[in-house]
GROMACS .gro file of C-alpha atoms in nm:
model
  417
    1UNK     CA    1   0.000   0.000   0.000
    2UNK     CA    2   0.108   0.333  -0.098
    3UNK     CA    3  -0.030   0.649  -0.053
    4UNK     CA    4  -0.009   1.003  -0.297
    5UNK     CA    5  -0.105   1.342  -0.192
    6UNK     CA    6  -0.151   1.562  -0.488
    7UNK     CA    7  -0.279   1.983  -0.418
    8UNK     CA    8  -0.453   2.214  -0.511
    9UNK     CA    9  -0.161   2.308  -0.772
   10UNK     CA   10  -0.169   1.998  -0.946
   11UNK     CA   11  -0.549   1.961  -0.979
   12UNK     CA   12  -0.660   2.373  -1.092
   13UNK     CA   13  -0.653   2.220  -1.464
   14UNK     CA   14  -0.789   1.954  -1.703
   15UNK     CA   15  -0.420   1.968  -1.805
   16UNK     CA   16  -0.338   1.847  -1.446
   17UNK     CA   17  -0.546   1.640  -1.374
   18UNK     CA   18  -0.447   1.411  -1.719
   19UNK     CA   19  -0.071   1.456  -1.584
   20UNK     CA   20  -0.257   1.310  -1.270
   21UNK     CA   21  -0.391   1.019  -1.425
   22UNK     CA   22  -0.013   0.946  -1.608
   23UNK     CA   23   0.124   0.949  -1.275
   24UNK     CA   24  -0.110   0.696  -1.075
   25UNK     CA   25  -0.159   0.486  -1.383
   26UNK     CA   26   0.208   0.353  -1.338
   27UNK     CA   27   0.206   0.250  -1.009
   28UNK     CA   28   0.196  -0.108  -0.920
   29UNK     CA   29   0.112  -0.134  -0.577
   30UNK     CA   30  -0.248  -0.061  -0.387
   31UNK     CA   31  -0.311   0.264  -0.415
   32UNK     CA   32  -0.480   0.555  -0.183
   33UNK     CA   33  -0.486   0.896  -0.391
   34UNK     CA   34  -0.547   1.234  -0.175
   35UNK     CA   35  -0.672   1.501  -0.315
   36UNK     CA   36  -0.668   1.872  -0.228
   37UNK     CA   37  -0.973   2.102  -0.351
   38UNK     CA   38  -0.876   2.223  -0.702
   39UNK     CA   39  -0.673   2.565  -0.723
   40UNK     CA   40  -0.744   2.799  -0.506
   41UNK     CA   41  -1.115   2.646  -0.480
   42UNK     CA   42  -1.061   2.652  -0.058
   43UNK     CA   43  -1.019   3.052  -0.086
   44UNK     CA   44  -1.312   3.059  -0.340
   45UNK     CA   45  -1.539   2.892  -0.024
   46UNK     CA   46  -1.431   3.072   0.216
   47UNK     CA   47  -1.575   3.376  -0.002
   48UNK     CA   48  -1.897   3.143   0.005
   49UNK     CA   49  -1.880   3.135   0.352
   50UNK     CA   50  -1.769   3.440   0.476
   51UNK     CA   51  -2.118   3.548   0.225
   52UNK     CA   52  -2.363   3.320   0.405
   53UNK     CA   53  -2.253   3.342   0.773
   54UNK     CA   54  -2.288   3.740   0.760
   55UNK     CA   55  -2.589   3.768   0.499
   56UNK     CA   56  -2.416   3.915   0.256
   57UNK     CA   57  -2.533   4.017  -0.083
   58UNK     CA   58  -2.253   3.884  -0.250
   59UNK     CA   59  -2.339   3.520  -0.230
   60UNK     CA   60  -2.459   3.415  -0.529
   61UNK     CA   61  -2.189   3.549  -0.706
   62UNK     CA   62  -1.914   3.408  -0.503
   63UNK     CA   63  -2.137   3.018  -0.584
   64UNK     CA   64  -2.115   3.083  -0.949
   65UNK     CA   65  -1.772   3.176  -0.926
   66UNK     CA   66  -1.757   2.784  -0.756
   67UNK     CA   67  -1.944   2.663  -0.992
   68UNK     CA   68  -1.787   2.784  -1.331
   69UNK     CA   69  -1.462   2.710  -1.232
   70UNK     CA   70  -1.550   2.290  -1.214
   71UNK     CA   71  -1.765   2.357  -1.504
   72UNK     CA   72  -1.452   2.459  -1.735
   73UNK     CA   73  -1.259   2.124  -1.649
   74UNK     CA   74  -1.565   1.896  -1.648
   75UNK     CA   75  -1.622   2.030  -2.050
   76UNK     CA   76  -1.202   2.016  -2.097
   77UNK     CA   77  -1.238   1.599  -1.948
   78UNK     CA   78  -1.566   1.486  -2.027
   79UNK     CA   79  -1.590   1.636  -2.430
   80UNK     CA   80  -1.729   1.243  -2.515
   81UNK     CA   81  -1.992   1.276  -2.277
   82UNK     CA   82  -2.021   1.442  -1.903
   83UNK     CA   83  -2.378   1.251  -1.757
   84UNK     CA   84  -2.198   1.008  -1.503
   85UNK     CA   85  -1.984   1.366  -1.376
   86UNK     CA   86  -2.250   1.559  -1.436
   87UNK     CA   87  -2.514   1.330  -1.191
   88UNK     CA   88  -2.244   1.339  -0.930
   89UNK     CA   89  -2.156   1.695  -0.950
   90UNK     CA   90  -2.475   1.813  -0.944
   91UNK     CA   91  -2.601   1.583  -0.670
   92UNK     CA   92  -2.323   1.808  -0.434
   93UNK     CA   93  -2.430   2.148  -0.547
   94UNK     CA   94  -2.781   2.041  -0.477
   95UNK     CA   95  -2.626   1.991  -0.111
   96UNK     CA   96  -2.445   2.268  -0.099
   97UNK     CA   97  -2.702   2.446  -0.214
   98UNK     CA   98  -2.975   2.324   0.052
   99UNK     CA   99  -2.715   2.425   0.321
  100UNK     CA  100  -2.691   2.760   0.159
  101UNK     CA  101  -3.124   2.837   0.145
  102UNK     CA  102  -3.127   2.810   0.533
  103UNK     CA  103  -3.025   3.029   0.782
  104UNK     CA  104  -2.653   2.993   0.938
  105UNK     CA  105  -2.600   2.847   1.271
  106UNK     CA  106  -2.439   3.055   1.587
  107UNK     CA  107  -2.120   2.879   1.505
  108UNK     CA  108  -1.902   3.055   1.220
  109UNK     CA  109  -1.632   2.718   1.243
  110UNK     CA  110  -1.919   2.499   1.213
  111UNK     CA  111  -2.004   2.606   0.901
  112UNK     CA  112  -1.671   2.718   0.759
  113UNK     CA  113  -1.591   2.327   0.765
  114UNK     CA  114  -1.919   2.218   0.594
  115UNK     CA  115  -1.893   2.500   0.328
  116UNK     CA  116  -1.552   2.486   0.238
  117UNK     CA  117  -1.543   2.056   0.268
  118UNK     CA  118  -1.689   2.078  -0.058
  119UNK     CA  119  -1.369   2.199  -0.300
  120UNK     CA  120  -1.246   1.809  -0.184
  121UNK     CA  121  -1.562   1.661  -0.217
  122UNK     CA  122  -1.625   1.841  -0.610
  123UNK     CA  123  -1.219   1.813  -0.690
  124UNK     CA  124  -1.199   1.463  -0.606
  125UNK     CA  125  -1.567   1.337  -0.748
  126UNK     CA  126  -1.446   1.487  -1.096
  127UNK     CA  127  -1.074   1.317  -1.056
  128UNK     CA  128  -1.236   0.977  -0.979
  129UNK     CA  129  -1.495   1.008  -1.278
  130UNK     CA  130  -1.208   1.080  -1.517
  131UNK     CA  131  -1.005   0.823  -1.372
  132UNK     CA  132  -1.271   0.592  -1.432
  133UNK     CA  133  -1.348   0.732  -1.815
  134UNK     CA  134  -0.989   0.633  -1.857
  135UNK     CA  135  -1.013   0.256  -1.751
  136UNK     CA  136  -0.890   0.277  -1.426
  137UNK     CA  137  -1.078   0.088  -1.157
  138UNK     CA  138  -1.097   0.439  -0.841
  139UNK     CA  139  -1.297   0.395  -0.587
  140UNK     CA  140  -1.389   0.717  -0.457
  141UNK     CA  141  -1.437   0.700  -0.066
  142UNK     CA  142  -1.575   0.958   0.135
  143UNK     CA  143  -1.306   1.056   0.411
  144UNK     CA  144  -1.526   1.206   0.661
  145UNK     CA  145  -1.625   0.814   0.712
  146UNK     CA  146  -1.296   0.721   0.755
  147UNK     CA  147  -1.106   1.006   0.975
  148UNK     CA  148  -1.318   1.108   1.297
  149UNK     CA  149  -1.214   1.352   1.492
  150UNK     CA  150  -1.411   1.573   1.812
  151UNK     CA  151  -1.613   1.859   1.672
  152UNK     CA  152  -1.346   2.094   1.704
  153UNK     CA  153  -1.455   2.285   1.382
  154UNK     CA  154  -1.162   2.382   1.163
  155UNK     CA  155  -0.883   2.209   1.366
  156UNK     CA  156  -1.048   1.876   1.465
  157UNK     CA  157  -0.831   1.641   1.661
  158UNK     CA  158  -0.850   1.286   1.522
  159UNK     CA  159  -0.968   0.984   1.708
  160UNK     CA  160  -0.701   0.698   1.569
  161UNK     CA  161  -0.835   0.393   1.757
  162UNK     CA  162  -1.171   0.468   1.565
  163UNK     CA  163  -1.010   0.600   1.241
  164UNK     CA  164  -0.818   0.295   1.230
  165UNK     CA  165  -1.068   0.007   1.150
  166UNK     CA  166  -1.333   0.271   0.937
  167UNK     CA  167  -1.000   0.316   0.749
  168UNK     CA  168  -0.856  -0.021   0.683
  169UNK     CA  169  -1.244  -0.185   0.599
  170UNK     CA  170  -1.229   0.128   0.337
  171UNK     CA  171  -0.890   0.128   0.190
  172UNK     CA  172  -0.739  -0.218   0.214
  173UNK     CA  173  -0.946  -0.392  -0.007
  174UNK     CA  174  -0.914  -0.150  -0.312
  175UNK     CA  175  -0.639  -0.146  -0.596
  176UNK     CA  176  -0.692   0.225  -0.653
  177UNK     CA  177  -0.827   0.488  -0.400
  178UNK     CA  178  -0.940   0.810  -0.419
  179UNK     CA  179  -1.044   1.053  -0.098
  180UNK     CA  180  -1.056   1.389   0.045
  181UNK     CA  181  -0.752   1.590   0.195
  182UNK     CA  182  -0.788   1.816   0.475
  183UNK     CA  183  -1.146   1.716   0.568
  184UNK     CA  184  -1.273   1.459   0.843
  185UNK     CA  185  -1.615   1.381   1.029
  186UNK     CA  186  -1.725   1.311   1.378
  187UNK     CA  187  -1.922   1.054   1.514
  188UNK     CA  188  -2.247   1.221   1.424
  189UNK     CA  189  -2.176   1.262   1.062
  190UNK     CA  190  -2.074   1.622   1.075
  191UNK     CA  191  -1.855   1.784   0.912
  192UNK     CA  192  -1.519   1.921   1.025
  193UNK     CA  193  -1.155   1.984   0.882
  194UNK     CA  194  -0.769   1.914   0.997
  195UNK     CA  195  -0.683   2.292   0.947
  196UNK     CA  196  -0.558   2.518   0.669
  197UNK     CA  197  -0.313   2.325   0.427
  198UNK     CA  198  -0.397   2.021   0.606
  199UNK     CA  199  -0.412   1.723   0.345
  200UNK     CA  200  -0.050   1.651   0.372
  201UNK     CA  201  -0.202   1.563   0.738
  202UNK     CA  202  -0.454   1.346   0.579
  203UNK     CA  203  -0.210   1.159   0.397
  204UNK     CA  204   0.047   1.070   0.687
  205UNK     CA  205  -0.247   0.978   0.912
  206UNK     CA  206  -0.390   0.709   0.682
  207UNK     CA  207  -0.029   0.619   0.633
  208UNK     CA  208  -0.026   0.570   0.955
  209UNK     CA  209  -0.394   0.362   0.983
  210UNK     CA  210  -0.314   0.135   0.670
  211UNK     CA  211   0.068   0.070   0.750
  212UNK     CA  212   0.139   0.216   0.419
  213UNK     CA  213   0.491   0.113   0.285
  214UNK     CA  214   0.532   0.505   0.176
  215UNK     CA  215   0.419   0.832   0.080
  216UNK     CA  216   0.471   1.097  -0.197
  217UNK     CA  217   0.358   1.413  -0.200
  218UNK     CA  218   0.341   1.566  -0.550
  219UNK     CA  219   0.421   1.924  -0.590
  220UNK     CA  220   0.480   2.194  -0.846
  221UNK     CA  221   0.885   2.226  -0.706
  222UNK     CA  222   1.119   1.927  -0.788
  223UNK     CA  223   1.186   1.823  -0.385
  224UNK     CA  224   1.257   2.017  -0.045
  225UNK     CA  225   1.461   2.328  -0.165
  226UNK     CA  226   1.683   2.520   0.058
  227UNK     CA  227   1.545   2.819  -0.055
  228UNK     CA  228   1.213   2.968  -0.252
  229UNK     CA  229   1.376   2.979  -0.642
  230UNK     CA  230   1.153   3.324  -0.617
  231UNK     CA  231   1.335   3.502  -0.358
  232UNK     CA  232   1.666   3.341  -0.397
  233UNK     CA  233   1.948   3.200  -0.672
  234UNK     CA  234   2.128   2.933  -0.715
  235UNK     CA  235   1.874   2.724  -0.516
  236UNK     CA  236   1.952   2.337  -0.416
  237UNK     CA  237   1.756   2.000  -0.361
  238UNK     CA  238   1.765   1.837  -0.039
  239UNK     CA  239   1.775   1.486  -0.091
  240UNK     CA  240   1.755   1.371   0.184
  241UNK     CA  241   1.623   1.501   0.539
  242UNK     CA  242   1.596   1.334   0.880
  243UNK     CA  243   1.230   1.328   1.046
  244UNK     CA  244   1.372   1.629   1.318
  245UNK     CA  245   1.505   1.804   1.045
  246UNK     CA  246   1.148   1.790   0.859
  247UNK     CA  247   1.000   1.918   1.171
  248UNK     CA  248   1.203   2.212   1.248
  249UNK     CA  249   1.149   2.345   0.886
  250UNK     CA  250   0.807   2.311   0.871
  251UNK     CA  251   0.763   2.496   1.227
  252UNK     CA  252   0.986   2.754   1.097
  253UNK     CA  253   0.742   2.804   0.794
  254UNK     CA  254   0.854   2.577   0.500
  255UNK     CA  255   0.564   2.555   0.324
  256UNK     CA  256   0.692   2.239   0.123
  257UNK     CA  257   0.507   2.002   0.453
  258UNK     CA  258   0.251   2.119   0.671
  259UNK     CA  259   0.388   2.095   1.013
  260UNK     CA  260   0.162   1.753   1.166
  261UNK     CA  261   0.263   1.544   0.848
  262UNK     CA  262   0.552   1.400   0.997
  263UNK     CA  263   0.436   1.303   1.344
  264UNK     CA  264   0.243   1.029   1.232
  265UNK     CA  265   0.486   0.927   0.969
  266UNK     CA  266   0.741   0.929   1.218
  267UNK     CA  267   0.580   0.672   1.522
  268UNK     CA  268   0.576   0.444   1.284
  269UNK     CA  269   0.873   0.473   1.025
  270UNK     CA  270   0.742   0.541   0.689
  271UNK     CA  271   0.909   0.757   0.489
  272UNK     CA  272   0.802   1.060   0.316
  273UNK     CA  273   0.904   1.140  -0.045
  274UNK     CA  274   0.849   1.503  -0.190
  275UNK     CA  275   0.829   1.475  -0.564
  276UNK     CA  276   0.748   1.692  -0.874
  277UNK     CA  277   0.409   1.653  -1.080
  278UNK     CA  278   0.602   1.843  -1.366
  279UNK     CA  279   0.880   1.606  -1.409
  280UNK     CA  280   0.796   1.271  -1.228
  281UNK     CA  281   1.108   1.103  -1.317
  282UNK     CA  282   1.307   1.264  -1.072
  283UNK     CA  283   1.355   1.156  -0.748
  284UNK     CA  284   1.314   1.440  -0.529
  285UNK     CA  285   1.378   1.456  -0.184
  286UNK     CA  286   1.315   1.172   0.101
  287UNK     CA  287   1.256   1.243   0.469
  288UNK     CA  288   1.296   0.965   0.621
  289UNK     CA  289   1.443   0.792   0.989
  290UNK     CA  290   1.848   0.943   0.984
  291UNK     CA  291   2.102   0.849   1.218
  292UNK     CA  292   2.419   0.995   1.045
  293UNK     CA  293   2.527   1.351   1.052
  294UNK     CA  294   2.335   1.551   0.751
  295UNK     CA  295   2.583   1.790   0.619
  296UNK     CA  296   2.292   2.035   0.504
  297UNK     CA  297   2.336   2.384   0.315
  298UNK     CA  298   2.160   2.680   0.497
  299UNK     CA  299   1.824   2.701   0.467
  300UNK     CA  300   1.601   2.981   0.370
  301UNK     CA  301   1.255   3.055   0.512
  302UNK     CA  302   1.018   3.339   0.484
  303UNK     CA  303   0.688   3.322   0.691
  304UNK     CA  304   0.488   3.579   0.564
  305UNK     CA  305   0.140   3.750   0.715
  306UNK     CA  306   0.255   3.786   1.010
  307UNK     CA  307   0.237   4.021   1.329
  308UNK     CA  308   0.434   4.144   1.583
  309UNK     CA  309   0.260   4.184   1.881
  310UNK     CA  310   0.408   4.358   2.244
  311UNK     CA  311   0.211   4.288   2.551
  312UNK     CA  312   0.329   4.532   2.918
  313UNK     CA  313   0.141   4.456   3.231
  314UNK     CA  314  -0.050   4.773   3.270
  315UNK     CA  315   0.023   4.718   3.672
  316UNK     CA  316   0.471   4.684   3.594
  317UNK     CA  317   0.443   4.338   3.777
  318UNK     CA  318   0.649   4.070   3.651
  319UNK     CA  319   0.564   3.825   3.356
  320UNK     CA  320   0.568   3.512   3.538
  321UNK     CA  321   0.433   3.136   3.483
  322UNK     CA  322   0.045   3.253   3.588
  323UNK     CA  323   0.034   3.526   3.327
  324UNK     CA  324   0.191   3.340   3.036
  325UNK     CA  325  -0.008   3.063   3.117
  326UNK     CA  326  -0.366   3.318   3.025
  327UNK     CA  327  -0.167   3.449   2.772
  328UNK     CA  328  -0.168   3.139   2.604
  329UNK     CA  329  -0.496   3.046   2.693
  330UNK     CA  330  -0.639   3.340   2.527
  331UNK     CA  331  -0.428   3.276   2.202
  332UNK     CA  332  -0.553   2.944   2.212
  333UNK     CA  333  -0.920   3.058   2.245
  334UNK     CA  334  -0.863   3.255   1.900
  335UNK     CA  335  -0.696   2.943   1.753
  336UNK     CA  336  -0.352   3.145   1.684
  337UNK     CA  337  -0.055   2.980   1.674
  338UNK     CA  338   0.305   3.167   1.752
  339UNK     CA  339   0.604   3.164   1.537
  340UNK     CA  340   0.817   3.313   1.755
  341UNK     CA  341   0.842   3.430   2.154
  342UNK     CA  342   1.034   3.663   2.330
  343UNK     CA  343   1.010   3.785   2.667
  344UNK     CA  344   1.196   4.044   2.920
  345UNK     CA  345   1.070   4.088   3.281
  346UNK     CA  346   0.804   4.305   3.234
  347UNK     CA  347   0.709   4.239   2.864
  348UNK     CA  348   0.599   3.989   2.605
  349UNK     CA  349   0.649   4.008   2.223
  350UNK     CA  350   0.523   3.716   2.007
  351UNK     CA  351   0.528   3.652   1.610
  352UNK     CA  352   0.215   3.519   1.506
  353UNK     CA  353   0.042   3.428   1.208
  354UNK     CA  354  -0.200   3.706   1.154
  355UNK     CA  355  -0.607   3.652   1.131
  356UNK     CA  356  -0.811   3.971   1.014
  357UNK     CA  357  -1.101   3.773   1.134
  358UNK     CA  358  -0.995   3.693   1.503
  359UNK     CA  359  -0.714   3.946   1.537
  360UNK     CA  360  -0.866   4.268   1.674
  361UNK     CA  361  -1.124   4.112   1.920
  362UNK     CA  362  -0.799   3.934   2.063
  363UNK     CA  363  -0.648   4.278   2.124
  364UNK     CA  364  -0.932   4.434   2.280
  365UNK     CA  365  -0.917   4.112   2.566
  366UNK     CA  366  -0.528   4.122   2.621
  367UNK     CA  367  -0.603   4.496   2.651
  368UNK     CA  368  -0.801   4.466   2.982
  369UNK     CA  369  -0.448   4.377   3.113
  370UNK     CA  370  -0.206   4.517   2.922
  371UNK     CA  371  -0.036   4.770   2.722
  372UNK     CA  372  -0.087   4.624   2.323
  373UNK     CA  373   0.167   4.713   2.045
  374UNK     CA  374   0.212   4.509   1.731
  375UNK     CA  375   0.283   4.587   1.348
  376UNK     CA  376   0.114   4.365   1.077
  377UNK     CA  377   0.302   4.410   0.813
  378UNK     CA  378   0.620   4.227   0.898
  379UNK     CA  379   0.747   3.834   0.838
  380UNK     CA  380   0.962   3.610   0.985
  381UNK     CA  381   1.304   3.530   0.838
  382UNK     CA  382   1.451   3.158   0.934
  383UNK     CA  383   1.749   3.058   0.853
  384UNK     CA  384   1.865   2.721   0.943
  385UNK     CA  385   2.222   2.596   0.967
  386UNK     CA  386   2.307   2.969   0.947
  387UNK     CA  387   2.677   3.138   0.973
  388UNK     CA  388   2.696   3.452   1.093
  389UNK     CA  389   2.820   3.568   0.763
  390UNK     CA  390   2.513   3.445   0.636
  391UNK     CA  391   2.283   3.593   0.881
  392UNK     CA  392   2.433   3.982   0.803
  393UNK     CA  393   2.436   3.952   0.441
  394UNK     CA  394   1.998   3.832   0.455
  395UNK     CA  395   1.938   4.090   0.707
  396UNK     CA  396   2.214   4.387   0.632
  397UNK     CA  397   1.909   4.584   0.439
  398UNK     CA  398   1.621   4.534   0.680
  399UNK     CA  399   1.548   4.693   1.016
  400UNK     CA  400   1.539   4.408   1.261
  401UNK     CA  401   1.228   4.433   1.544
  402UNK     CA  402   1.355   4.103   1.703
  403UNK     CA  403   1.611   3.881   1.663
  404UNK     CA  404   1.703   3.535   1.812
  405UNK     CA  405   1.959   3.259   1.737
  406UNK     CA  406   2.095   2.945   1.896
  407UNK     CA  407   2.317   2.643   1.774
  408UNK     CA  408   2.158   2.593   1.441
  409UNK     CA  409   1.909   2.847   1.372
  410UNK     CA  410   1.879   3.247   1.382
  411UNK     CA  411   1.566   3.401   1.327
  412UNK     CA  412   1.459   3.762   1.252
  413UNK     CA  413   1.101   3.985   1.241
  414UNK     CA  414   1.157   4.230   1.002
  415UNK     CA  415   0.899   4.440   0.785
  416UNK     CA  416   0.760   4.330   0.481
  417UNK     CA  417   0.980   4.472   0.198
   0.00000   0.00000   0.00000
């Protein structure tokens, strides 16, 4: 049993989604096949319902937008004849649709994950018909029967003892598989998701489940690269990482894994291959179990959308364990994760990942307590296996709000520009 992840990337095209079909038809071994919503179909949604929750005019236009999009691959694949797609397809905008004509719940996460759960559910329906137009025996199997987690809406926490045997009687049994990235269910059949980016996550858990020999994950860059070929020159393949390794760089931003992938991967050994949809041949990078010393080149990260926030006791006590510890607890209440701490004795600056949504209600609580200053517009620079030569030649042009390095790693918040 294997398992491939393809994205959003590799799916936004009729184009891709026949390089898709070149790809899986070659393998040999039992296959599971994740897919990620098609393009940027999961910002598309979140347009949808962003419209619904606050009855906003704009609705119907942000569905059609949804719905022309699939439209112009279904014609591209289907030109011989669309009514097995077409029956499917429609039968989920009829459900979306009948979620849509009522009003919204109290709950914005609640129905953030049943709204946007349906760029997986439309991307991987049309993959699975084409699949089958081709010759190929896919199963398509709906994940939210397979993956339960609590009905922690938009970050659900997965129940493995119970994912485990839905999983296997789904997967094991099938020569070709195709499911749903990023999106789960609970116990009651609703709805929820693993978090933003998340179907790498989907992957390494059913790794996990079906004791999968491996897993690829197919993207538009030809491995892990020690830099983005955007920001930087003379850019270089990793070939190989250790499961530590993987983890640091995806906490430090690498957008290449999403940061629970390896976890599961890890407890039980499987190795991870990152791999290019545009040139398959190649063998990309492997993150795998490592003993030796990795002599690595540094490493180049850029977390963008960030913030920089400053918190001072309004009272000059001390930042001790009790008030980190509601710090944190309101930060978790919002769902925002940090990037980066820093603290002196009577202040508190942390790098965050910045949510429009969430961000200035936050503010207004820590400000009961505290003194609030924070910038926006500024991202996080990592830079892993650094030399301090290194470090002043990335940062000699930027005005540095806060800076931190150890051993292996330096780290700086600088403005965006």
């Amino acid at each position: 049993m294997k398992i491939y992840k393809f994205g959003g990337a590799s799916v936004k095209s009729a184009e891709g989604v026949r390089n898709l079909e070149s790809i899986v038809s070659q393998a040999d071994d039992n296959l599971v096949v994740v897919i990620s919503a098609m393009g940027k179909m999961t910002n598309a949604l979140e347009l949808v319902a962003n419209s619904f929750f606050n009855h906003r005019p704009d609705l119907s236009d942000n569905l059609k937008a949804v719905f022309d999009f699939h439209d112009v691959i279904i014609n591209d694949l289907f030109a011989d004849g669309r009514n097995e797609v077409d029956a499917l397809v429609n039968e989920l905008y009829a459900k979306l649709n009948d979620i849509l004509s009522h009003k919204p719940s109290l709950s914005y996460d609640f129905e953030y994950d049943r709204i946007v759960s349906f760029g997986e559910l439309l991307s991987t329906t049309i993959v699975a018909a084409y699949l089958r137009s081709r010759g190929l025996n896919a199963e398509w199997v709906d994940i939210r029967r397979c993956i339960i987690t609590d009905n922690n809406y938009r970050e659900g926490n997965v129940n493995m003892e119970i994912s485990e045997s839905l999983s296997r009687d789904a997967f094991l049994n099938n020569k070709l598989s195709i499911t749903q990235g990023f999106i789960a269910g609970t116990a009651t059949s609703q709805t929820t998701t693993l978090g933003r980016e998340g179907s790498d996550y989907t992957a390494a858990i059913l790794a996990n489940l079906l004791d999968a020999e491996d897993v690829t994950i197919w993207k538009d860059v030809p491995g892990v690269m020690n830099a983005d070929p955007k920001l930087y020159k003379d850019v270089e393949i990793i070939p190989v990482l250790s499961y530590k390794e993987a983890i640091e760089l995806s906490y430090c931003g690498a957008s290449v894994i999403h940061p629970k992938t390896v976890k599961p991967l890890q407890n039980k050994q499987i190795p991870l291959f990152v791999r290019s949809f545009i040139n398959p041949s190649e063998p990309g990078s492997k993150i795998c179990r490592y003993k030796q010393h990795l002599s690595l080149p540094p490493i180049f990260i850029h977390k963008k959308n960030q913030v920089l926030l400053s918190l001072t006791p309004r009272d000059f006590s001390f930042i001790a364990e009790e008030r980190l510890s509601k710090i944190f607890g309101i930060l978790a209440s919002y769902r925002i994760k940090t990037s980066l701490v820093e603290m002196s004795a009577i202040s508190f600056s942390l790098c965050m990942d910045y949510n429009d949504v969430t961000f200035n209600k936050m503010i207004e609580e820590l400000r009961d307590e505290y003194e609030v200053l924070y910038n926006t517009d500024v991202e996080l620079i990592t830079i892993r296996h650094y030399t301090p030569e290194i470090a002043q030649r990335i940062t000699e042009n930027h005005l540095i709000y806060v800076e931190q390095r150890n051993r292996l790693t330096a780290r700086f918040v600088v403005p965006v520009g």
